[in-house]
Amino acid sequence: MNQIKYRKMKNSIFHGVIFCITLIGIVVLVILLADIIMRGVPYLTKHFFTNFPSRFPKKAGILPGIYGSIYIILLTILFSVPIGLGTAVYLEEYAKKNRFTKFIKINISNLSGTPSIVYGLLGLTVFVKTLGLGKSVLAGALTMSLVVLPIVIVASQEAIKAVPQYLRHGSYALGATKWQTIRKIVIPAALPGIFTGVILSVSRALGETAPLIMVGAATYVSKLPEGLNSIFTALPMQIYYWMGLPKEQFKDLAAAGIIVLLGILLTTNAIAIVLRNKYQKSIE
Amino acid sequence: MTDTTNNFQNKKAVNNRIKRMRASNVIARSILFLFAIVTILTTIGIIVSLLKDSIGFFSNVSITDFLFGRKWTPLFSNPSFGVLPLVMGTLIITLVSAVISIPIGLFTAIYLSEYANKRVRKVIKPILEVLAGIPSIVFGYFALTLITPLLKAFIPQTEIFNALSASIAVGIMTIPLVSSLSEDALRAVPDSLRQGALALGSTKMETSLKVVVPAAISGISASFVLAISRAIGETMIVTIAAGARPNLTFNPLESMQTMTSFIVQASQGDNPHGTVGYYSLFAVGLLLFIITLGLNILSHYMVEKYRKEY
């Protein structure tokens, strides 16, 4: 009888302990956000969003970073979504179950585990040097597209897999070809899931810093990008730059930059979560 | 007469249409196949670009000197290219971060999968997802401005740039990775095993630790391997918080340089194309790629194994 009591007590203690351990992640998140908000908010003035970087923390702004990030993101979506979605459609709808298909799948999972700095080295060699794109927005966006490609592919695959088989069969029964079925039935049905994947990859690309450093994103830019060949910076690059300056106020400025970055990320992630929940309900 | 020609023309039109439909199907299939090839080209591109410039490096430095040399001073006038200090820096940061992320991540997964009710899960899971979505540069900031001052308050001899605060940040960053993958593995364990254990009079704790966790062990270990691989490849946190001193030491309170932070540092400096210093970037990159590739394949193999079990 005592032993049973002892074991039950152990169970309750264990329950309490792992609950507290679970809270560690949440507590850290709260501390992190509180610290950043306390340090950064005083710098979030109107001209923080409209100014260029400056030697004076009070005058410094994040405008070129916002522009650069928007440029990079739009181009990254332009490159990675057609290729990623196309790959997913090929793997799920067309590919036969053979060794080559298996090889492509393993290759994709390896790519998603490859450190982003390695993609940076690839971008430096292939896009900046070999193709002669230089330290340009285009080289940065192409590199970033490869970084997020595995995410887009896997998310699209999941979305396509979730499309019920009877929709395809109905389409075939009416005499449609495979491609017609994919274009008019499967992709529209999978669209919300694909969209979620795209948003997740966007938020990944927004925060990535290492590949941009490698392809030569500038830390200090006094001009907005004018075209695909312009030099550029991005939000995380500016944050990185401010963090490295010795004056303590620049660290607060970095915090202000982080608030902007996290604000964008939380918004995009919230949209993705809402979309996913809606989508799951509609399938059930 | 006119009727038959009409019929004939209609038939021809329909046939043509079907032909076009079939042709577009074949074309679409080929184009999609080309898209799928892009991922393979990416891997080939990585390997070729790393190998090509590494050859420039290894024609100047012997592989043994590189792998076993104890001094890494590639930018000095009398350079030395022993990669051990960088490997050691990477190893220490990875180990300490694993000591943080693995137990916390695993117990979080056990709590979420075995103990938490639906409502608690609904609150905690999205918060962990937010934590997983925070860019590493923010964790770098966290390490430099919050963790390091805290460490210095307790252990005064802590250097401003030190391996420990970087490790803590990397560890926290990889908690969601461990917890979500381990939770998936735990949830894949059939309920009959739990019910069997409970029916024999086990407590929930005994069921979780002695039945469910062992049953999910290959999936759980795959998540550990992935977390370790992620920590090895993590770049911004270590670049910001661990410093830029190749330092062959076991003391995590000192500044250290990792493979990734060296790559960042060297790429930012004025390292002319074609020098051994420039090529050293790619030699280190190649080593990093080989290590993470090995770990990724290992985790893939582990996941396959646990899928087969049920």
CSV table of N, CA, C and O in Angstrom, one decimal, chain A residues 94-176:
chain,number,residue,atom,x,y,z
A,94,TYR,N,3.5,12.5,-60.6
A,94,TYR,CA,4.0,11.9,-61.8
A,94,TYR,C,5.1,10.8,-61.5
A,94,TYR,O,5.1,9.8,-62.1
A,95,ALA,N,6.0,11.1,-60.5
A,95,ALA,CA,7.2,10.2,-60.3
A,95,ALA,C,6.8,8.8,-60.0
A,95,ALA,O,5.8,8.5,-59.3
A,96,LYS,N,7.5,7.9,-60.7
A,96,LYS,CA,7.3,6.5,-60.4
A,96,LYS,C,8.1,6.2,-59.1
A,96,LYS,O,9.0,6.9,-58.8
A,97,LYS,N,7.6,5.1,-58.4
A,97,LYS,CA,8.4,4.7,-57.2
A,97,LYS,C,9.6,4.0,-57.6
A,97,LYS,O,9.6,2.7,-57.5
A,98,ASN,N,10.7,4.7,-58.0
A,98,ASN,CA,11.9,3.9,-58.3
A,98,ASN,C,13.1,4.6,-57.5
A,98,ASN,O,12.8,5.5,-56.7
A,99,ARG,N,14.3,4.1,-57.7
A,99,ARG,CA,15.4,4.5,-56.9
A,99,ARG,C,15.7,6.0,-57.2
A,99,ARG,O,16.1,6.7,-56.3
A,100,PHE,N,15.5,6.4,-58.4
A,100,PHE,CA,15.8,7.8,-58.7
A,100,PHE,C,14.9,8.8,-57.9
A,100,PHE,O,15.3,9.8,-57.3
A,101,THR,N,13.6,8.4,-57.9
A,101,THR,CA,12.7,9.2,-57.1
A,101,THR,C,13.1,9.3,-55.6
A,101,THR,O,13.1,10.3,-55.0
A,102,LYS,N,13.5,8.1,-55.1
A,102,LYS,CA,13.9,8.0,-53.7
A,102,LYS,C,15.1,8.9,-53.5
A,102,LYS,O,15.2,9.6,-52.5
A,103,PHE,N,16.0,8.9,-54.5
A,103,PHE,CA,17.2,9.7,-54.4
A,103,PHE,C,16.9,11.2,-54.3
A,103,PHE,O,17.4,11.9,-53.5
A,104,ILE,N,15.9,11.6,-55.2
A,104,ILE,CA,15.5,13.0,-55.1
A,104,ILE,C,15.0,13.4,-53.7
A,104,ILE,O,15.3,14.4,-53.2
A,105,LYS,N,14.1,12.4,-53.2
A,105,LYS,CA,13.5,12.7,-51.9
A,105,LYS,C,14.6,12.8,-50.8
A,105,LYS,O,14.5,13.7,-49.9
A,106,ILE,N,15.5,11.9,-50.8
A,106,ILE,CA,16.6,11.9,-49.7
A,106,ILE,C,17.4,13.2,-49.9
A,106,ILE,O,17.8,13.9,-49.0
A,107,ASN,N,17.7,13.5,-51.2
A,107,ASN,CA,18.4,14.7,-51.5
A,107,ASN,C,17.8,16.0,-51.0
A,107,ASN,O,18.4,16.8,-50.4
A,108,ILE,N,16.5,16.1,-51.1
A,108,ILE,CA,15.7,17.2,-50.6
A,108,ILE,C,15.8,17.3,-49.1
A,108,ILE,O,16.1,18.3,-48.5
A,109,SER,N,15.7,16.1,-48.4
A,109,SER,CA,15.8,16.2,-46.9
A,109,SER,C,17.2,16.5,-46.5
A,109,SER,O,17.4,17.2,-45.5
A,110,ASN,N,18.2,16.1,-47.2
A,110,ASN,CA,19.6,16.6,-46.9
A,110,ASN,C,19.7,18.1,-47.1
A,110,ASN,O,20.4,18.7,-46.3
A,111,LEU,N,19.2,18.6,-48.2
A,111,LEU,CA,19.3,20.0,-48.5
A,111,LEU,C,18.7,20.8,-47.3
A,111,LEU,O,19.2,21.9,-47.0
A,112,SER,N,17.5,20.3,-46.8
A,112,SER,CA,16.9,21.1,-45.8
A,112,SER,C,17.7,21.1,-44.5
A,112,SER,O,17.5,21.9,-43.6
A,113,GLY,N,18.6,20.1,-44.3
A,113,GLY,CA,19.5,20.1,-43.2
A,113,GLY,C,20.9,20.7,-43.4
A,113,GLY,O,21.7,20.7,-42.5
A,114,THR,N,21.1,21.2,-44.6
A,114,THR,CA,22.4,21.8,-44.9
A,114,THR,C,22.4,23.2,-44.3
A,114,THR,O,21.5,24.0,-44.5
A,115,PRO,N,23.5,23.5,-43.6
A,115,PRO,CA,23.6,24.9,-43.0
A,115,PRO,C,23.5,25.9,-44.0
A,115,PRO,O,24.0,25.8,-45.1
A,116,SER,N,22.8,27.1,-43.7
A,116,SER,CA,22.6,28.1,-44.7
A,116,SER,C,23.9,28.8,-45.1
A,116,SER,O,24.0,29.3,-46.2
A,117,ILE,N,24.9,28.7,-44.2
A,117,ILE,CA,26.2,29.3,-44.6
A,117,ILE,C,26.8,28.6,-45.8
A,117,ILE,O,27.5,29.2,-46.6
A,118,VAL,N,26.5,27.3,-45.9
A,118,VAL,CA,27.0,26.5,-47.0
A,118,VAL,C,26.4,27.0,-48.3
A,118,VAL,O,27.0,27.1,-49.4
A,119,TYR,N,25.1,27.3,-48.2
A,119,TYR,CA,24.4,27.9,-49.4
A,119,TYR,C,25.0,29.2,-49.7
A,119,TYR,O,25.1,29.6,-50.9
A,120,GLY,N,25.5,29.9,-48.7
A,120,GLY,CA,26.2,31.2,-48.9
A,120,GLY,C,27.4,31.0,-49.7
A,120,GLY,O,27.7,31.8,-50.7
A,121,LEU,N,28.2,30.0,-49.4
A,121,LEU,CA,29.4,29.7,-50.2
A,121,LEU,C,29.1,29.3,-51.6
A,121,LEU,O,29.7,29.7,-52.5
A,122,LEU,N,28.0,28.5,-51.8
A,122,LEU,CA,27.5,28.2,-53.1
A,122,LEU,C,27.1,29.5,-53.9
A,122,LEU,O,27.6,29.7,-55.1
A,123,GLY,N,26.4,30.4,-53.3
A,123,GLY,CA,26.0,31.6,-53.9
A,123,GLY,C,27.2,32.5,-54.3
A,123,GLY,O,27.2,33.0,-55.4
A,124,LEU,N,28.2,32.5,-53.4
A,124,LEU,CA,29.4,33.3,-53.6
A,124,LEU,C,30.1,32.7,-54.9
A,124,LEU,O,30.5,33.5,-55.8
A,125,THR,N,30.3,31.4,-55.0
A,125,THR,CA,31.0,30.8,-56.1
A,125,THR,C,30.2,30.9,-57.4
A,125,THR,O,30.7,31.4,-58.4
A,126,VAL,N,28.9,30.5,-57.3
A,126,VAL,CA,28.1,30.3,-58.5
A,126,VAL,C,27.5,31.7,-59.0
A,126,VAL,O,27.8,32.1,-60.2
A,127,PHE,N,26.8,32.3,-58.1
A,127,PHE,CA,26.1,33.5,-58.6
A,127,PHE,C,27.0,34.8,-58.6
A,127,PHE,O,27.0,35.5,-59.6
A,128,VAL,N,27.7,35.0,-57.6
A,128,VAL,CA,28.5,36.2,-57.5
A,128,VAL,C,29.7,36.2,-58.5
A,128,VAL,O,30.0,37.1,-59.3
A,129,LYS,N,30.5,35.0,-58.4
A,129,LYS,CA,31.7,34.9,-59.2
A,129,LYS,C,31.5,34.4,-60.6
A,129,LYS,O,31.7,35.0,-61.6
A,130,THR,N,31.0,33.1,-60.6
A,130,THR,CA,30.9,32.4,-61.9
A,130,THR,C,30.0,33.1,-62.9
A,130,THR,O,30.3,33.4,-64.1
A,131,LEU,N,28.7,33.4,-62.4
A,131,LEU,CA,27.8,34.0,-63.3
A,131,LEU,C,28.0,35.5,-63.4
A,131,LEU,O,27.3,36.2,-64.1
A,132,GLY,N,28.9,36.0,-62.6
A,132,GLY,CA,29.2,37.5,-62.6
A,132,GLY,C,28.1,38.4,-62.2
A,132,GLY,O,28.1,39.6,-62.7
A,133,LEU,N,27.3,38.0,-61.3
A,133,LEU,CA,26.2,38.9,-60.9
A,133,LEU,C,26.7,39.9,-59.8
A,133,LEU,O,26.0,40.9,-59.6
A,134,GLY,N,27.8,39.6,-59.3
A,134,GLY,CA,28.4,40.6,-58.3
A,134,GLY,C,27.6,40.5,-57.0
A,134,GLY,O,26.7,39.7,-56.8
A,135,LYS,N,27.9,41.5,-56.1
A,135,LYS,CA,27.2,41.6,-54.8
A,135,LYS,C,25.8,42.3,-55.0
A,135,LYS,O,25.6,43.4,-54.6
A,136,SER,N,24.9,41.6,-55.7
A,136,SER,CA,23.7,42.2,-56.1
A,136,SER,C,22.4,41.6,-55.5
A,136,SER,O,22.5,40.6,-54.9
A,137,VAL,N,21.3,42.4,-55.6
A,137,VAL,CA,20.1,41.9,-55.1
A,137,VAL,C,19.7,40.5,-55.7
A,137,VAL,O,19.3,39.6,-55.0
A,138,LEU,N,20.0,40.4,-57.0
A,138,LEU,CA,19.7,39.2,-57.7
A,138,LEU,C,20.5,38.0,-57.2
A,138,LEU,O,19.9,36.9,-56.9
A,139,ALA,N,21.8,38.2,-56.9
A,139,ALA,CA,22.6,37.1,-56.4
A,139,ALA,C,22.1,36.7,-55.0
A,139,ALA,O,22.0,35.5,-54.7
A,140,GLY,N,21.7,37.7,-54.2
A,140,GLY,CA,21.2,37.4,-52.8
A,140,GLY,C,19.9,36.6,-52.9
A,140,GLY,O,19.7,35.7,-52.2
A,141,ALA,N,19.0,37.1,-53.8
A,141,ALA,CA,17.7,36.4,-53.9
A,141,ALA,C,17.8,35.0,-54.5
A,141,ALA,O,17.1,34.1,-54.0
A,142,LEU,N,18.7,34.8,-55.4
A,142,LEU,CA,18.8,33.4,-56.0
A,142,LEU,C,19.4,32.5,-54.9
A,142,LEU,O,18.9,31.4,-54.7
A,143,THR,N,20.3,33.0,-54.1
A,143,THR,CA,20.9,32.2,-53.0
A,143,THR,C,19.8,31.8,-52.0
A,143,THR,O,19.6,30.7,-51.6
A,144,MET,N,19.0,32.9,-51.7
A,144,MET,CA,17.9,32.7,-50.7
A,144,MET,C,16.9,31.7,-51.2
A,144,MET,O,16.3,30.9,-50.4
A,145,SER,N,16.6,31.8,-52.5
A,145,SER,CA,15.6,30.8,-53.1
A,145,SER,C,16.1,29.4,-52.9
A,145,SER,O,15.2,28.5,-52.6
A,146,LEU,N,17.4,29.1,-53.0
A,146,LEU,CA,17.8,27.8,-52.8
A,146,LEU,C,17.7,27.4,-51.4
A,146,LEU,O,17.4,26.2,-51.0
A,147,VAL,N,17.9,28.3,-50.5
A,147,VAL,CA,17.8,28.0,-49.0
A,147,VAL,C,16.4,27.6,-48.7
A,147,VAL,O,16.2,26.6,-47.9
A,148,VAL,N,15.4,28.3,-49.2
A,148,VAL,CA,14.0,28.0,-48.8
A,148,VAL,C,13.3,26.9,-49.7
A,148,VAL,O,12.3,26.5,-49.4
A,149,LEU,N,14.0,26.6,-50.8
A,149,LEU,CA,13.4,25.6,-51.7
A,149,LEU,C,12.9,24.3,-51.0
A,149,LEU,O,11.7,23.9,-51.3
A,150,PRO,N,13.7,23.7,-50.2
A,150,PRO,CA,13.2,22.5,-49.5
A,150,PRO,C,12.0,22.7,-48.7
A,150,PRO,O,11.1,21.8,-48.7
A,151,ILE,N,11.8,23.8,-48.1
A,151,ILE,CA,10.6,24.1,-47.3
A,151,ILE,C,9.4,24.2,-48.2
A,151,ILE,O,8.4,23.6,-47.9
A,152,VAL,N,9.5,24.9,-49.3
A,152,VAL,CA,8.4,25.1,-50.2
A,152,VAL,C,8.0,23.7,-50.8
A,152,VAL,O,6.8,23.4,-50.8
A,153,ILE,N,9.0,22.9,-51.1
A,153,ILE,CA,8.7,21.6,-51.7
A,153,ILE,C,8.0,20.7,-50.7
A,153,ILE,O,6.9,20.1,-51.0
A,154,VAL,N,8.5,20.6,-49.5
A,154,VAL,CA,7.9,19.7,-48.5
A,154,VAL,C,6.5,20.1,-48.1
A,154,VAL,O,5.6,19.3,-48.1
A,155,ALA,N,6.3,21.5,-47.9
A,155,ALA,CA,5.0,22.0,-47.6
A,155,ALA,C,4.0,21.7,-48.8
A,155,ALA,O,2.8,21.3,-48.5
A,156,SER,N,4.4,21.9,-50.0
A,156,SER,CA,3.6,21.7,-51.1
A,156,SER,C,3.2,20.2,-51.3
A,156,SER,O,2.1,19.8,-51.6
A,157,GLN,N,4.2,19.4,-51.0
A,157,GLN,CA,4.0,17.9,-51.1
A,157,GLN,C,2.9,17.5,-50.1
A,157,GLN,O,2.0,16.8,-50.4
A,158,GLU,N,3.0,18.0,-48.8
A,158,GLU,CA,2.0,17.7,-47.8
A,158,GLU,C,0.6,18.2,-48.3
A,158,GLU,O,-0.4,17.4,-48.1
A,159,ALA,N,0.6,19.4,-48.8
A,159,ALA,CA,-0.7,19.9,-49.3
A,159,ALA,C,-1.3,19.1,-50.4
A,159,ALA,O,-2.5,18.8,-50.4
A,160,ILE,N,-0.5,18.6,-51.3
A,160,ILE,CA,-1.0,17.8,-52.5
A,160,ILE,C,-1.4,16.5,-52.0
A,160,ILE,O,-2.5,15.9,-52.4
A,161,LYS,N,-0.7,15.9,-51.0
A,161,LYS,CA,-1.0,14.6,-50.5
A,161,LYS,C,-2.4,14.6,-49.8
A,161,LYS,O,-3.1,13.7,-49.8
A,162,ALA,N,-2.7,15.8,-49.2
A,162,ALA,CA,-4.0,15.9,-48.5
A,162,ALA,C,-5.2,16.0,-49.4
A,162,ALA,O,-6.3,16.0,-48.9
A,163,VAL,N,-5.0,16.3,-50.7
A,163,VAL,CA,-6.1,16.4,-51.6
A,163,VAL,C,-6.7,15.0,-51.8
A,163,VAL,O,-6.0,14.0,-52.2
A,164,PRO,N,-8.0,14.8,-51.4
A,164,PRO,CA,-8.6,13.4,-51.5
A,164,PRO,C,-8.6,12.8,-52.9
A,164,PRO,O,-8.7,13.5,-53.9
A,165,GLN,N,-8.3,11.5,-52.9
A,165,GLN,CA,-8.2,10.8,-54.2
A,165,GLN,C,-9.4,10.9,-55.0
A,165,GLN,O,-9.3,10.9,-56.3
A,166,TYR,N,-10.6,10.9,-54.4
A,166,TYR,CA,-11.9,10.9,-55.2
A,166,TYR,C,-12.0,12.1,-56.1
A,166,TYR,O,-12.6,12.0,-57.2
A,167,LEU,N,-11.4,13.2,-55.8
A,167,LEU,CA,-11.4,14.4,-56.6
A,167,LEU,C,-10.7,14.1,-57.9
A,167,LEU,O,-11.1,14.4,-59.0
A,168,ARG,N,-9.5,13.4,-57.8
A,168,ARG,CA,-8.7,13.1,-59.0
A,168,ARG,C,-9.5,12.1,-59.9
A,168,ARG,O,-9.6,12.3,-61.1
A,169,HIS,N,-10.1,11.1,-59.2
A,169,HIS,CA,-10.8,10.0,-60.0
A,169,HIS,C,-12.0,10.6,-60.7
A,169,HIS,O,-12.2,10.3,-61.9
A,170,GLY,N,-12.7,11.6,-60.1
A,170,GLY,CA,-13.8,12.2,-60.7
A,170,GLY,C,-13.4,12.9,-62.0
A,170,GLY,O,-14.0,12.8,-63.0
A,171,SER,N,-12.2,13.6,-61.9
A,171,SER,CA,-11.7,14.4,-63.0
A,171,SER,C,-11.3,13.4,-64.2
A,171,SER,O,-11.7,13.6,-65.3
A,172,TYR,N,-10.6,12.3,-63.8
A,172,TYR,CA,-10.2,11.4,-64.8
A,172,TYR,C,-11.5,10.7,-65.5
A,172,TYR,O,-11.5,10.5,-66.7
A,173,ALA,N,-12.5,10.5,-64.7
A,173,ALA,CA,-13.7,9.8,-65.2
A,173,ALA,C,-14.4,10.7,-66.2
A,173,ALA,O,-15.0,10.2,-67.2
A,174,LEU,N,-14.2,12.0,-66.1
A,174,LEU,CA,-14.8,12.9,-67.1
A,174,LEU,C,-13.9,13.1,-68.3
A,174,LEU,O,-14.2,13.9,-69.2
A,175,GLY,N,-12.8,12.3,-68.4
A,175,GLY,CA,-11.9,12.3,-69.5
A,175,GLY,C,-10.8,13.3,-69.5
A,175,GLY,O,-10.1,13.6,-70.5
A,176,ALA,N,-10.5,13.9,-68.3
A,176,ALA,CA,-9.4,14.9,-68.3
A,176,ALA,C,-8.1,14.2,-68.3
A,176,ALA,O,-8.0,13.0,-67.8
